mmCIF file of C-alpha atoms in Angstrom:
data_model
loop_
_atom_site.group_PDB
_atom_site.id
_atom_site.type_symbol
_atom_site.label_atom_id
_atom_site.label_comp_id
_atom_site.label_asym_id
_atom_site.label_seq_id
_atom_site.Cartn_x
_atom_site.Cartn_y
_atom_site.Cartn_z
ATOM 1 C CA MET A 230 72.355 -60.548 58.219
ATOM 2 C CA LYS A 231 73.236 -60.865 54.783
ATOM 3 C CA HIS A 232 69.593 -62.232 53.925
ATOM 4 C CA HIS A 233 68.345 -59.431 55.303
ATOM 5 C CA PHE A 234 70.149 -56.783 53.135
ATOM 6 C CA THR A 235 68.956 -58.765 50.335
ATOM 7 C CA GLN A 236 65.384 -58.491 50.954
ATOM 8 C CA LEU A 237 65.706 -54.649 51.561
ATOM 9 C CA ASP A 238 67.443 -54.295 48.312
ATOM 10 C CA HIS A 239 64.579 -56.143 46.707
ATOM 11 C CA GLY A 240 62.154 -53.238 48.234
ATOM 12 C CA VAL A 241 63.696 -50.597 47.076
ATOM 13 C CA SER A 242 63.962 -51.945 43.507
ATOM 14 C CA ASP A 243 60.292 -52.593 43.560
ATOM 15 C CA ASP A 244 59.570 -49.210 44.716
ATOM 16 C CA VAL A 245 61.944 -47.605 41.843
ATOM 17 C CA LYS A 246 59.707 -49.606 39.163
ATOM 18 C CA MET A 247 56.491 -48.778 40.379
ATOM 19 C CA ALA A 248 57.916 -44.923 40.148
ATOM 20 C CA SER A 249 59.246 -45.411 36.535
ATOM 21 C CA ALA A 250 56.065 -46.960 35.530
ATOM 22 C CA LEU A 251 54.148 -43.915 36.744
ATOM 23 C CA GLU A 252 56.424 -41.559 35.027
ATOM 24 C CA VAL A 253 56.014 -43.278 31.973
ATOM 25 C CA VAL A 254 52.317 -43.126 32.116
ATOM 26 C CA VAL A 255 52.488 -39.570 32.705
ATOM 27 C CA ALA A 256 54.777 -39.091 30.206
ATOM 28 C CA THR A 257 52.323 -40.736 27.526
ATOM 29 C CA VAL A 258 49.330 -38.919 28.472
ATOM 30 C CA VAL A 259 51.133 -35.555 28.280
ATOM 31 C CA LEU A 260 52.457 -36.779 25.014
ATOM 32 C CA ALA A 261 48.945 -37.699 23.859
ATOM 33 C CA LEU A 262 47.525 -34.175 25.150
ATOM 34 C CA VAL A 263 50.518 -32.235 23.233
ATOM 35 C CA LEU A 264 49.751 -34.137 20.107
ATOM 36 C CA HIS A 265 45.919 -33.758 20.157
ATOM 37 C CA ILE A 266 46.569 -30.083 20.790
ATOM 38 C CA PHE A 267 48.983 -29.747 17.912
ATOM 39 C CA TRP A 268 46.609 -31.834 15.553
ATOM 40 C CA ARG A 269 43.656 -29.497 16.273
ATOM 41 C CA CYS A 270 45.942 -26.589 15.622
ATOM 42 C CA CYS A 271 46.918 -28.084 12.282
ATOM 43 C CA ARG A 272 43.462 -28.675 11.388
ATOM 44 C CA SER A 273 42.074 -25.276 12.140
ATOM 45 C CA PHE A 274 45.050 -23.772 10.247
ATOM 46 C CA TYR A 275 44.101 -26.020 7.027
ATOM 47 C CA LEU A 276 40.471 -25.379 7.318
ATOM 48 C CA ASN A 277 40.962 -21.578 7.764
ATOM 49 C CA HIS A 278 43.959 -20.967 5.283
ATOM 50 C CA VAL A 279 44.896 -23.673 3.073
ATOM 51 C CA LYS A 280 41.456 -24.962 2.195
ATOM 52 C CA LYS A 281 40.267 -21.768 1.236
ATOM 53 C CA TYR A 282 43.282 -21.167 -0.871
ATOM 54 C CA ILE A 283 42.864 -24.328 -2.566
ATOM 55 C CA SER A 284 39.377 -23.729 -3.266
ATOM 56 C CA SER A 285 39.940 -20.269 -4.508
ATOM 57 C CA SER A 286 42.920 -21.440 -6.787
ATOM 58 C CA SER A 287 40.725 -24.249 -8.114
ATOM 59 C CA PHE A 288 37.997 -22.140 -8.802
ATOM 60 C CA ALA A 289 39.882 -19.516 -10.587
ATOM 61 C CA ALA A 290 41.771 -22.110 -12.743
ATOM 62 C CA ALA A 291 38.459 -23.994 -13.436
ATOM 63 C CA SER A 292 35.907 -21.413 -14.369
ATOM 64 C CA SER A 293 38.190 -18.280 -15.280
ATOM 65 C CA LEU A 294 36.164 -15.867 -17.998
ATOM 66 C CA GLU A 295 37.013 -16.194 -21.489
ATOM 67 C CA PRO A 296 39.284 -13.562 -23.007
ATOM 68 C CA SER A 297 36.566 -12.306 -25.312
ATOM 69 C CA THR A 298 33.901 -12.186 -22.617
ATOM 70 C CA ILE A 299 36.454 -9.840 -20.377
ATOM 71 C CA ALA A 300 36.816 -7.662 -23.607
ATOM 72 C CA ALA A 301 33.247 -7.533 -24.237
ATOM 73 C CA VAL A 302 32.243 -6.238 -20.676
ATOM 74 C CA GLU A 303 35.192 -4.130 -20.548
ATOM 75 C CA GLU A 304 34.221 -2.417 -23.553
ATOM 76 C CA ILE A 305 30.733 -1.983 -22.535
ATOM 77 C CA LEU A 306 31.864 -0.323 -19.254
ATOM 78 C CA ASN A 307 34.777 1.663 -21.078
ATOM 79 C CA TYR A 308 37.044 0.577 -18.062
ATOM 80 C CA THR A 309 39.930 -2.088 -18.069
ATOM 81 C CA PHE A 310 40.058 -4.165 -14.595
ATOM 82 C CA LYS A 311 43.484 -4.541 -13.161
ATOM 83 C CA ASP A 312 41.917 -7.411 -11.181
ATOM 84 C CA LYS A 313 39.973 -9.807 -13.399
ATOM 85 C CA ARG A 314 38.742 -11.682 -10.785
ATOM 86 C CA LEU A 315 36.603 -9.193 -9.755
ATOM 87 C CA LEU A 316 34.902 -8.733 -13.201
ATOM 88 C CA GLU A 317 34.387 -12.516 -12.870
ATOM 89 C CA GLU A 318 32.856 -12.262 -9.460
ATOM 90 C CA ALA A 319 30.480 -9.777 -10.413
ATOM 91 C CA LEU A 320 29.254 -11.841 -13.670
ATOM 92 C CA THR A 321 28.713 -15.167 -11.429
ATOM 93 C CA HIS A 322 25.101 -15.777 -9.783
ATOM 94 C CA SER A 323 25.054 -17.692 -6.747
ATOM 95 C CA SER A 324 23.222 -20.716 -8.857
ATOM 96 C CA CYS A 325 26.465 -21.408 -10.744
ATOM 97 C CA ARG A 326 28.940 -21.247 -7.853
ATOM 98 C CA GLU A 327 28.985 -22.232 -4.302
ATOM 99 C CA ILE A 328 32.257 -20.611 -3.580
ATOM 100 C CA ILE A 329 31.967 -17.145 -5.020
ATOM 101 C CA SER A 330 28.859 -14.971 -6.385
ATOM 102 C CA TYR A 331 28.271 -11.557 -7.060
ATOM 103 C CA ASP A 332 26.301 -10.962 -3.821
ATOM 104 C CA ARG A 333 28.913 -9.283 -1.686
ATOM 105 C CA LEU A 334 29.800 -6.924 -4.709
ATOM 106 C CA GLU A 335 26.194 -6.180 -5.356
ATOM 107 C CA PHE A 336 25.584 -4.870 -1.625
ATOM 108 C CA LEU A 337 28.775 -2.531 -2.043
ATOM 109 C CA GLY A 338 27.703 -1.285 -5.529
ATOM 110 C CA ASP A 339 24.090 -0.707 -4.595
ATOM 111 C CA ALA A 340 25.387 1.678 -1.979
ATOM 112 C CA ALA A 341 28.245 3.257 -3.899
ATOM 113 C CA LEU A 342 25.903 4.114 -6.994
ATOM 114 C CA GLY A 343 23.309 5.646 -4.410
ATOM 115 C CA LEU A 344 26.005 7.921 -2.866
ATOM 116 C CA THR A 345 27.698 8.942 -6.236
ATOM 117 C CA VAL A 346 24.408 9.706 -7.842
ATOM 118 C CA ALA A 347 23.002 11.877 -4.470
ATOM 119 C CA ILE A 348 26.284 13.793 -4.793
ATOM 120 C CA HIS A 349 25.826 14.574 -8.724
ATOM 121 C CA PHE A 350 22.387 15.919 -8.047
ATOM 122 C CA PHE A 351 23.214 17.747 -4.939
ATOM 123 C CA ARG A 352 25.999 19.326 -7.026
ATOM 124 C CA SER A 353 24.235 19.867 -10.074
ATOM 125 C CA GLU A 354 20.677 20.923 -8.688
ATOM 126 C CA PRO A 355 21.253 23.604 -5.784
ATOM 127 C CA LYS A 356 17.490 24.411 -5.726
ATOM 128 C CA LEU A 357 16.430 20.738 -5.218
ATOM 129 C CA ASN A 358 15.125 20.284 -1.686
ATOM 130 C CA PRO A 359 15.672 16.869 0.074
ATOM 131 C CA ASP A 360 12.515 15.066 -1.005
ATOM 132 C CA GLN A 361 13.111 16.135 -4.671
ATOM 133 C CA LEU A 362 17.173 15.020 -4.532
ATOM 134 C CA THR A 363 15.554 11.434 -2.979
ATOM 135 C CA GLN A 364 13.392 11.176 -5.772
ATOM 136 C CA ARG A 365 15.828 11.927 -8.342
ATOM 137 C CA ARG A 366 18.214 9.328 -7.061
ATOM 138 C CA LYS A 367 15.372 6.699 -6.714
ATOM 139 C CA GLU A 368 14.831 7.456 -10.414
ATOM 140 C CA SER A 369 18.381 7.030 -11.302
ATOM 141 C CA VAL A 370 19.185 3.507 -9.387
ATOM 142 C CA CYS A 371 15.818 1.955 -9.115
ATOM 143 C CA ASN A 372 15.545 -1.851 -10.343
ATOM 144 C CA GLU A 373 13.380 -1.050 -13.388
ATOM 145 C CA ARG A 374 15.955 1.353 -14.600
ATOM 146 C CA LEU A 375 18.836 -0.578 -13.744
ATOM 147 C CA THR A 376 17.441 -3.729 -15.843
ATOM 148 C CA HIS A 377 16.644 -1.620 -18.649
ATOM 149 C CA VAL A 378 20.375 -0.545 -18.456
ATOM 150 C CA ALA A 379 21.650 -4.372 -18.258
ATOM 151 C CA ALA A 380 19.188 -5.057 -21.316
ATOM 152 C CA ARG A 381 20.114 -2.034 -23.535
ATOM 153 C CA LEU A 382 23.896 -2.981 -22.785
ATOM 154 C CA GLY A 383 23.477 -6.531 -23.353
ATOM 155 C CA LEU A 384 24.900 -7.653 -20.367
ATOM 156 C CA TYR A 385 22.685 -10.669 -19.995
ATOM 157 C CA ARG A 386 25.020 -12.323 -22.512
ATOM 158 C CA TYR A 387 27.814 -12.415 -19.896
ATOM 159 C CA ILE A 388 25.934 -13.426 -16.671
ATOM 160 C CA ARG A 389 26.888 -16.637 -15.174
ATOM 161 C CA SER A 390 23.998 -18.594 -13.951
ATOM 162 C CA ARG A 391 22.319 -22.226 -13.847
ATOM 163 C CA ASN A 392 19.380 -21.550 -15.877
ATOM 164 C CA VAL A 393 18.267 -18.770 -13.756
ATOM 165 C CA MET A 394 17.219 -15.235 -15.256
ATOM 166 C CA SER A 395 15.230 -12.691 -14.315
ATOM 167 C CA PRO A 396 14.626 -8.737 -14.095
ATOM 168 C CA ASN A 397 16.036 -8.721 -10.800
ATOM 169 C CA ILE A 398 19.215 -10.634 -11.587
ATOM 170 C CA LEU A 399 19.798 -8.005 -14.392
ATOM 171 C CA ALA A 400 19.692 -5.038 -11.785
ATOM 172 C CA ASP A 401 21.721 -6.953 -9.565
ATOM 173 C CA VAL A 402 24.823 -7.572 -11.789
ATOM 174 C CA VAL A 403 24.761 -3.725 -12.743
ATOM 175 C CA GLU A 404 25.370 -3.143 -9.028
ATOM 176 C CA ALA A 405 27.864 -5.904 -8.578
ATOM 177 C CA LEU A 406 29.615 -4.594 -11.788
ATOM 178 C CA ALA A 407 29.490 -1.135 -10.075
ATOM 179 C CA GLY A 408 31.005 -2.783 -6.772
ATOM 180 C CA ALA A 409 33.710 -4.369 -8.529
ATOM 181 C CA VAL A 410 34.830 -1.279 -10.332
ATOM 182 C CA TYR A 411 34.589 0.414 -7.014
ATOM 183 C CA VAL A 412 37.015 -1.850 -5.315
ATOM 184 C CA ASP A 413 39.409 -2.006 -8.480
ATOM 185 C CA LEU A 414 39.558 1.706 -8.063
ATOM 186 C CA ASN A 415 40.426 1.431 -4.438
ATOM 187 C CA PHE A 416 37.299 2.887 -3.356
ATOM 188 C CA ASP A 417 37.433 6.025 -5.456
ATOM 189 C CA SER A 418 33.975 7.145 -5.874
ATOM 190 C CA THR A 419 34.907 10.236 -7.884
ATOM 191 C CA LYS A 420 36.362 8.133 -10.574
ATOM 192 C CA LEU A 421 33.389 5.408 -9.969
ATOM 193 C CA TRP A 422 30.881 7.943 -11.105
ATOM 194 C CA MET A 423 32.897 9.256 -14.267
ATOM 195 C CA ILE A 424 32.648 5.529 -15.337
ATOM 196 C CA PHE A 425 28.914 4.993 -14.589
ATOM 197 C CA LYS A 426 27.479 8.181 -15.330
ATOM 198 C CA ASP A 427 27.547 7.156 -18.804
ATOM 199 C CA VAL A 428 26.396 3.633 -17.973
ATOM 200 C CA LEU A 429 23.538 4.712 -16.010
ATOM 201 C CA MET A 430 22.709 7.889 -18.611
ATOM 202 C CA VAL A 431 21.460 9.965 -15.720
ATOM 203 C CA ASP A 432 21.573 12.993 -17.624
ATOM 204 C CA GLU A 433 18.317 11.417 -19.552
ATOM 205 C CA ILE A 434 16.383 12.300 -16.197
ATOM 206 C CA LYS A 435 14.934 15.363 -16.552
ATOM 207 C CA VAL A 436 14.300 17.771 -13.762
ATOM 208 C CA PRO A 437 10.941 19.640 -14.251
ATOM 209 C CA LYS A 438 11.933 23.501 -14.403
ATOM 210 C CA ASP A 439 9.088 24.272 -11.546
ATOM 211 C CA PHE A 440 10.223 21.098 -9.734
ATOM 212 C CA GLU A 441 6.462 19.966 -9.645
ATOM 213 C CA SER A 442 7.650 16.416 -8.129
ATOM 214 C CA ARG A 443 4.840 13.774 -7.938
ATOM 215 C CA GLU A 444 5.361 13.520 -4.366
ATOM 216 C CA ILE A 445 4.842 17.479 -3.669
ATOM 217 C CA ILE A 446 1.736 17.546 -5.574
ATOM 218 C CA ASN A 447 0.350 14.514 -4.085
ATOM 219 C CA GLY A 448 0.544 15.863 -0.429
ATOM 220 C CA ALA A 449 -1.060 19.372 -1.687
ATOM 221 C CA GLN A 450 -4.286 18.923 0.096
ATOM 222 C CA ASP A 451 -2.812 17.955 3.417
ATOM 223 C CA GLU A 452 -0.498 20.866 2.971
ATOM 224 C CA LEU A 453 -3.125 23.260 2.139
ATOM 225 C CA TYR A 454 -5.186 22.169 4.957
ATOM 226 C CA ARG A 455 -2.463 22.547 7.619
ATOM 227 C CA LEU A 456 -1.889 26.004 6.455
ATOM 228 C CA CYS A 457 -5.452 26.996 6.971
ATOM 229 C CA GLY A 458 -5.322 25.693 10.321
ATOM 230 C CA ARG A 459 -1.885 27.683 11.146
ATOM 231 C CA LYS A 460 -3.394 31.180 9.887
ATOM 232 C CA LYS A 461 -6.659 30.103 11.314
ATOM 233 C CA TRP A 462 -8.630 30.531 8.001
ATOM 234 C CA GLY A 463 -11.644 28.642 6.787
ATOM 235 C CA ASN A 464 -11.188 25.329 5.661
ATOM 236 C CA PRO A 465 -10.594 24.565 1.895
ATOM 237 C CA ILE A 466 -13.549 24.180 -0.168
ATOM 238 C CA TYR A 467 -13.345 21.938 -3.423
ATOM 239 C CA THR A 468 -15.709 22.432 -6.236
ATOM 240 C CA TYR A 469 -16.076 19.663 -8.887
ATOM 241 C CA LEU A 470 -15.875 21.592 -12.323
ATOM 242 C CA ALA A 471 -16.104 19.074 -15.134
ATOM 243 C CA LYS A 472 -15.853 15.617 -16.687
ATOM 244 C CA GLU A 473 -14.593 15.180 -20.229
ATOM 245 C CA GLY A 474 -13.664 12.170 -22.178
ATOM 246 C CA CYS A 475 -14.196 10.329 -25.589
ATOM 247 C CA SER A 476 -15.481 7.189 -23.667
ATOM 248 C CA ARG A 477 -15.895 5.958 -20.431
ATOM 249 C CA HIS A 478 -12.456 4.627 -20.262
ATOM 250 C CA GLU A 479 -11.102 7.993 -21.338
ATOM 251 C CA THR A 480 -12.327 10.279 -18.666
ATOM 252 C CA THR A 481 -10.823 13.353 -16.905
ATOM 253 C CA MET A 482 -12.093 15.835 -14.271
ATOM 254 C CA LYS A 483 -11.281 18.907 -12.750
ATOM 255 C CA TYR A 484 -11.734 20.758 -9.624
ATOM 256 C CA SER A 485 -11.313 24.200 -7.932
ATOM 257 C CA VAL A 486 -10.490 25.166 -4.320
ATOM 258 C CA GLU A 487 -11.315 28.346 -2.412
ATOM 259 C CA ILE A 488 -10.268 29.235 0.991
ATOM 260 C CA GLU A 489 -11.321 32.506 3.266
ATOM 261 C CA THR A 490 -8.464 34.535 4.292
ATOM 262 C CA ASP A 491 -7.820 37.622 6.051
ATOM 263 C CA ASP A 492 -7.784 39.590 2.741
ATOM 264 C CA GLY A 493 -10.972 37.712 1.263
ATOM 265 C CA VAL A 494 -11.766 34.717 -0.539
ATOM 266 C CA LEU A 495 -8.954 33.270 -2.644
ATOM 267 C CA ARG A 496 -9.933 30.687 -5.484
ATOM 268 C CA GLN A 497 -7.927 28.542 -7.907
ATOM 269 C CA GLU A 498 -8.798 25.983 -10.440
ATOM 270 C CA GLY A 499 -6.452 22.900 -11.009
ATOM 271 C CA ASP A 500 -5.474 20.585 -13.956
ATOM 272 C CA GLU A 501 -7.773 18.104 -15.695
ATOM 273 C CA LYS A 502 -6.787 14.765 -13.786
ATOM 274 C CA SER A 503 -7.904 11.082 -14.188
ATOM 275 C CA THR A 504 -8.933 10.647 -10.542
ATOM 276 C CA PRO A 505 -11.040 13.232 -8.120
ATOM 277 C CA ARG A 506 -8.066 12.971 -5.621
ATOM 278 C CA ASP A 507 -5.309 14.167 -8.002
ATOM 279 C CA ALA A 508 -7.792 16.684 -9.335
ATOM 280 C CA ARG A 509 -8.364 18.219 -6.094
ATOM 281 C CA ASN A 510 -4.431 18.098 -5.246
ATOM 282 C CA SER A 511 -3.832 19.680 -8.327
ATOM 283 C CA ALA A 512 -6.258 22.722 -7.673
ATOM 284 C CA ALA A 513 -4.622 22.685 -3.979
ATOM 285 C CA TYR A 514 -1.027 22.720 -5.369
ATOM 286 C CA ARG A 515 -1.720 25.995 -7.960
ATOM 287 C CA LEU A 516 -3.287 27.935 -4.936
ATOM 288 C CA LEU A 517 -0.524 26.981 -2.616
ATOM 289 C CA ARG A 518 1.999 28.269 -5.574
ATOM 290 C CA SER A 519 -0.200 31.530 -5.907
ATOM 291 C CA LEU A 520 -0.150 32.384 -2.094
ATOM 292 C CA GLN A 521 3.916 31.743 -2.315
ATOM 293 C CA LYS A 522 4.292 34.053 -5.269
ATOM 294 C CA SER A 523 1.939 36.589 -3.808
ATOM 295 C CA ALA A 524 4.022 36.711 -0.682
ATOM 296 C CA ILE A 525 0.992 35.686 1.320
ATOM 297 C CA VAL A 526 2.614 32.903 2.991
#
C-alpha cells in the first residue's frame, strides 16, 4: 500500500511539472508579443516625432541664414519676420535641401497674391467686368512679371540653390516670400496686400479709360455676328480698305464693316492693324460701340 501511494505522488508531480512548463511557454509568448508591440510603438513614435524634430533642428542649426541676408531681404520687403525660419524656407530651392524647400510656401503665396490683387481691382475699378478683372489680375501676378520683380529687387542674390537658376525660380521665390509673409502675419490678407502692393508695383498696370481690353476686341467679330443673328439683321460684310507700310516687314491694313438693320445700313471703319483678323475685329468693335452709344442695342 505504501508503495502504491508513492507511485501516485510521482504521477501528480509529473502533471504539475507539465502544467508549469506550459505556463512558462505561454508567459514567454505573451511577453514576447508585448515586447514586440512596445518596440513597434516606440519605433513609430521615433519616426513620426523624434526624428523629424532632430532633422529640423539639425537643418536650422546647420543652414541658418546669415544675419546680413535676413536684413537685406527684410529691407527689400520692408517687413521684419517674427519667425526667421519662414524667410529661410522661402529662399531655399528643392535642389539645395531635401528636408525643406519653398514649394509649400510658393503654393500658398500664389493663391494669396491672386486673392489680394483681385480684391484690389474689385474695389478700385468698379466699372470693370469679370473678364477685365481677370486680365488685370493675370497681368499683376503672371510669371513674367514676377520674374521682373525678383530681378529688379535683386532677390536672385539670396536664393539658395545647387547651381540651378531660371526665370521660373525667380517667380516662384516671389510667391514663396508672399506665402512666408502671409503665414507670419497669421494669414491676414489685408496686411499682406499693404506689403506686396509696393513690391509688385501694381499701380503701374494702367487700365484703359475705355476698357478696350485685348480679349474684348479679339472677340468683336463673333459678338457682332451673334448680335445680327439675334436681331435678324443681315450678316456683317467686311471690306478691305488700305494696306500701307514702309517695307514688306512693316505693313498695316484697314477694314470697314457694314450691317443692314431695321433702320438702314450702318457702316464703320476700324483702326490700322498688322493682320487682317485684327483689322476686322477693330472694325467690328467700333461698330458695336457705335450701336451701344446710339442705344440701338
